Coordinates of C-alpha atoms and ligand atoms in Angstrom, one line a residue:
M1 CA -56.3 28.9 -22.9
R2 CA -54.3 25.6 -22.6
V3 CA -51.3 25.3 -24.8
I4 CA -48.7 22.6 -25.3
L5 CA -45.3 23.7 -26.6
L6 CA -43.5 20.9 -28.5
G7 CA -39.9 21.0 -29.8
P8 CA -36.5 19.5 -29.3
P9 CA -34.2 20.4 -26.4
G10 CA -32.7 23.8 -27.2
A11 CA -35.7 24.9 -29.4
G12 CA -36.3 27.7 -27.0
K13 CA -39.4 26.2 -25.3
G14 CA -38.4 27.6 -21.9
T15 CA -37.8 31.1 -23.1
Q16 CA -40.9 31.2 -25.3
A17 CA -43.2 29.5 -22.8
K18 CA -42.2 32.1 -20.2
T19 CA -43.0 35.1 -22.4
M20 CA -46.1 33.5 -23.8
S21 CA -47.5 32.8 -20.4
E22 CA -46.9 36.4 -19.4
S23 CA -48.6 37.7 -22.6
L24 CA -51.6 35.5 -22.1
G25 CA -51.8 35.8 -18.4
I26 CA -51.6 32.1 -17.7
V27 CA -49.2 29.9 -15.8
H28 CA -46.0 28.4 -17.2
I29 CA -45.7 24.7 -16.3
S30 CA -42.2 23.2 -17.1
S31 CA -41.8 19.5 -16.4
G32 CA -38.0 20.0 -16.3
D33 CA -38.2 22.9 -13.8
L34 CA -40.5 20.9 -11.6
L35 CA -38.1 18.0 -11.7
R36 CA -35.1 20.2 -10.9
D37 CA -37.0 21.8 -8.0
N38 CA -37.7 18.3 -6.7
Q39 CA -34.0 17.5 -6.9
E40 CA -33.1 20.6 -5.0
R41 CA -35.6 19.7 -2.3
N42 CA -34.3 16.1 -2.2
T43 CA -37.7 14.6 -2.6
E44 CA -38.1 11.0 -3.5
L45 CA -39.2 12.0 -7.0
G46 CA -36.2 14.3 -7.4
N47 CA -33.8 11.6 -6.3
T48 CA -35.2 9.0 -8.6
A49 CA -35.2 11.5 -11.6
R50 CA -31.6 12.6 -11.0
S51 CA -29.7 9.8 -12.8
Y52 CA -32.1 9.8 -15.8
M53 CA -31.7 13.5 -16.2
Q54 CA -27.9 13.5 -15.8
Q55 CA -27.7 11.0 -18.7
G56 CA -30.1 12.9 -20.9
L57 CA -32.7 10.1 -20.7
L58 CA -36.4 10.5 -20.1
V59 CA -37.8 10.0 -16.5
P60 CA -40.3 7.1 -16.4
D61 CA -43.8 8.1 -17.6
D62 CA -45.7 7.2 -14.4
L63 CA -43.6 9.6 -12.3
I64 CA -44.0 12.4 -14.8
I65 CA -47.7 11.9 -15.3
G66 CA -48.5 12.0 -11.6
M67 CA -46.4 15.2 -11.1
I68 CA -48.1 17.0 -14.0
E69 CA -51.6 15.9 -13.1
E70 CA -51.1 17.3 -9.6
R71 CA -49.7 20.5 -11.1
I72 CA -52.5 21.2 -13.5
G73 CA -55.0 20.5 -10.7
R74 CA -53.8 23.4 -8.6
A75 CA -55.9 26.6 -8.4
D76 CA -53.5 28.8 -10.3
A77 CA -53.8 26.5 -13.4
S78 CA -57.6 26.9 -13.6
G79 CA -57.3 29.9 -15.9
G80 CA -55.0 28.0 -18.3
Y81 CA -51.4 27.2 -18.8
V82 CA -48.5 26.7 -21.2
L83 CA -47.0 23.2 -20.9
D84 CA -43.3 23.2 -21.6
G85 CA -41.5 19.8 -21.9
F86 CA -44.6 17.7 -21.3
P87 CA -45.9 15.5 -22.9
R88 CA -42.7 13.9 -24.3
T89 CA -44.0 10.5 -25.2
V90 CA -47.2 9.3 -26.8
E91 CA -48.1 7.5 -23.5
Q92 CA -47.8 10.9 -21.7
A93 CA -50.0 12.5 -24.3
Q94 CA -52.7 9.8 -23.9
A95 CA -52.5 10.1 -20.1
L96 CA -52.9 13.9 -20.4
A97 CA -55.9 13.5 -22.7
A98 CA -57.5 11.1 -20.2
A99 CA -56.8 13.5 -17.2
L100 CA -58.3 16.4 -19.1
E101 CA -61.3 14.5 -20.1
R102 CA -62.0 13.6 -16.5
R103 CA -61.8 17.3 -15.7
G104 CA -64.0 18.3 -18.6
E105 CA -61.2 20.3 -20.1
S106 CA -59.2 20.2 -23.4
I107 CA -56.1 21.6 -25.0
D108 CA -56.7 24.6 -27.2
R109 CA -53.3 24.7 -29.1
V110 CA -50.4 22.4 -29.7
V111 CA -47.5 24.4 -31.1
N112 CA -44.5 22.6 -32.6
I113 CA -41.2 24.6 -32.7
R114 CA -38.9 23.4 -35.5
V115 CA -35.1 23.8 -35.2
S116 CA -32.4 21.9 -37.1
E117 CA -30.1 19.5 -35.3
E118 CA -26.9 21.5 -36.1
E119 CA -28.5 24.6 -34.5
L120 CA -29.6 22.7 -31.4
V121 CA -26.1 21.4 -30.7
A122 CA -24.7 25.0 -31.0
R123 CA -27.4 26.5 -28.8
L124 CA -27.2 23.9 -25.9
G125 CA -23.4 24.1 -25.7
G126 CA -23.4 27.8 -24.7
R127 CA -26.5 27.8 -22.5
W128 CA -26.5 29.3 -19.0
I129 CA -29.6 29.4 -16.7
C130 CA -30.5 31.5 -13.7
R131 CA -30.6 29.3 -10.6
A132 CA -33.3 31.5 -9.0
C133 CA -35.8 32.3 -11.8
Q134 CA -34.7 29.8 -14.5
R135 CA -34.3 32.5 -17.2
P136 CA -32.0 31.0 -19.9
Y137 CA -29.0 32.9 -21.5
H138 CA -26.6 32.0 -24.3
E139 CA -22.9 33.0 -24.4
L140 CA -23.2 34.2 -28.0
N141 CA -26.9 34.9 -28.8
S142 CA -28.2 36.4 -25.5
P143 CA -25.5 36.9 -22.9
P144 CA -26.4 38.6 -19.6
E145 CA -25.4 42.2 -19.0
N146 CA -23.0 41.1 -16.1
E147 CA -21.2 37.8 -16.5
G148 CA -22.6 35.0 -14.3
E149 CA -25.6 37.2 -13.1
C150 CA -29.2 37.2 -14.1
D151 CA -30.5 40.5 -15.6
D152 CA -33.9 40.0 -14.0
C153 CA -33.2 38.9 -10.5
D154 CA -29.4 39.1 -10.0
G155 CA -29.5 35.3 -9.4
E156 CA -26.5 33.1 -10.1
L157 CA -26.1 31.6 -13.6
Y158 CA -25.1 28.0 -14.0
Q159 CA -24.7 25.4 -16.7
R160 CA -27.0 22.4 -16.6
E161 CA -25.2 19.0 -16.2
D162 CA -27.2 17.6 -19.1
D163 CA -26.0 20.5 -21.4
A164 CA -22.5 18.7 -21.5
S165 CA -21.9 17.5 -25.0
E166 CA -22.5 13.7 -24.5
A167 CA -25.8 14.3 -22.8
V168 CA -26.8 16.8 -25.4
S169 CA -26.4 14.3 -28.3
R170 CA -28.3 11.7 -26.2
R171 CA -31.1 14.2 -25.5
I172 CA -31.4 15.0 -29.2
R173 CA -31.5 11.3 -30.1
V174 CA -34.1 10.6 -27.3
F175 CA -36.2 13.4 -28.8
A176 CA -36.0 11.9 -32.3
E177 CA -36.9 8.4 -31.1
Q178 CA -39.4 9.1 -28.3
T179 CA -40.8 12.6 -28.6
A180 CA -40.9 13.3 -32.4
P181 CA -43.8 10.6 -32.8
L182 CA -45.9 13.1 -30.8
I183 CA -45.8 15.5 -33.7
D184 CA -47.7 12.8 -35.8
Y185 CA -50.0 12.1 -32.8
Y186 CA -51.1 15.8 -32.6
S187 CA -50.7 17.0 -36.2
G188 CA -54.1 15.7 -37.4
A189 CA -55.9 17.3 -34.5
S190 CA -57.5 20.8 -34.6
G191 CA -55.3 23.5 -32.9
F192 CA -52.0 22.0 -34.1
V193 CA -49.6 24.7 -35.5
D194 CA -46.0 24.4 -36.8
V195 CA -43.6 27.3 -36.1
D196 CA -40.1 28.0 -37.4
G197 CA -37.9 28.2 -34.4
E198 CA -34.7 29.4 -36.1
G199 CA -35.3 33.2 -36.1
T200 CA -34.4 35.6 -33.3
I201 CA -36.1 35.2 -29.9
D202 CA -38.4 38.1 -30.8
E203 CA -39.3 36.7 -34.3
V204 CA -40.1 33.3 -32.8
R205 CA -42.1 35.0 -30.0
E206 CA -44.2 36.9 -32.6
S207 CA -44.8 33.7 -34.6
L208 CA -45.9 31.9 -31.5
L209 CA -48.2 34.6 -30.4
R210 CA -49.8 34.7 -33.8
A211 CA -50.2 30.9 -33.6
V212 CA -52.1 31.0 -30.4
S213 CA -54.2 34.1 -31.0
Ligands
LIG301 P1 -36.0 20.0 -19.9 O1 -35.7 21.0 -18.9 O2 -37.4 20.1 -20.4 O3 -35.0 20.0 -21.0 O4 -35.9 18.6 -19.2 C1 -34.7 18.1 -18.6 C2 -34.8 16.6 -18.4 O5 -35.8 16.3 -17.5 C3 -35.0 15.8 -19.6 O6 -33.8 15.5 -20.3 C4 -35.6 14.5 -18.9 O7 -34.6 13.8 -18.3 C5 -36.4 15.1 -17.8 N1 -37.8 15.4 -18.3 C6 -38.4 16.6 -18.4 N2 -39.7 16.5 -18.8 C7 -39.9 15.2 -19.0 C8 -41.0 14.4 -19.5 N3 -42.1 15.0 -19.9 N4 -40.8 13.1 -19.6 C9 -39.7 12.5 -19.2 N5 -38.6 13.1 -18.7 C10 -38.7 14.5 -18.6

């Protein structure tokens, strides 16, 4: 099963992709996590991506496409994956389609998580993430049991630089301008499903699992 999760920043893609990949027994591939990992390791890709990410802008397509092609070609991805945060432009979607065709593979489901702009701003403002396992928390909706500490792995929680208010508005605008056209790109294709992302984490998880089952 190969799944693409679409949705604006703050729609819950990271949280939902993680549980979906566990339920389906496939890998979770997050372009944002791969970029942050490259930054921590100070790779050339990580250093180039840093300034775009801090400003809430998209990293150039050629860098992202190469990174994802390499990732989906690894052995652990052969049984399927949930793509979270990629593709984010029509050019990326076309490059993915071409890469899959070369491999004789295809995407089974494209799930679009819908959330209003007001809700997104509120969610991103209170978001904390585990530095070790990337599990996201929210000050109001899903706080950790112990402040500053991950429930799963005791890792340290931090706030992403691009969750600061100016970068948040820019990311939402970038989504509307560059990523929303992808919804039209995929909506005619078989396997496209639209899911309401404004319920509780459990409600959205149920809707998503129904959408991919
Ligand atoms: P995310 O963790 O998915 O919210 O991504 C964080 C940041 O990484 C984005 O705001 C972009 O700067 C960059 N990024 C992640 N995925 C992509 C992508 N597919 N294309 C371009 N930039 C990306």
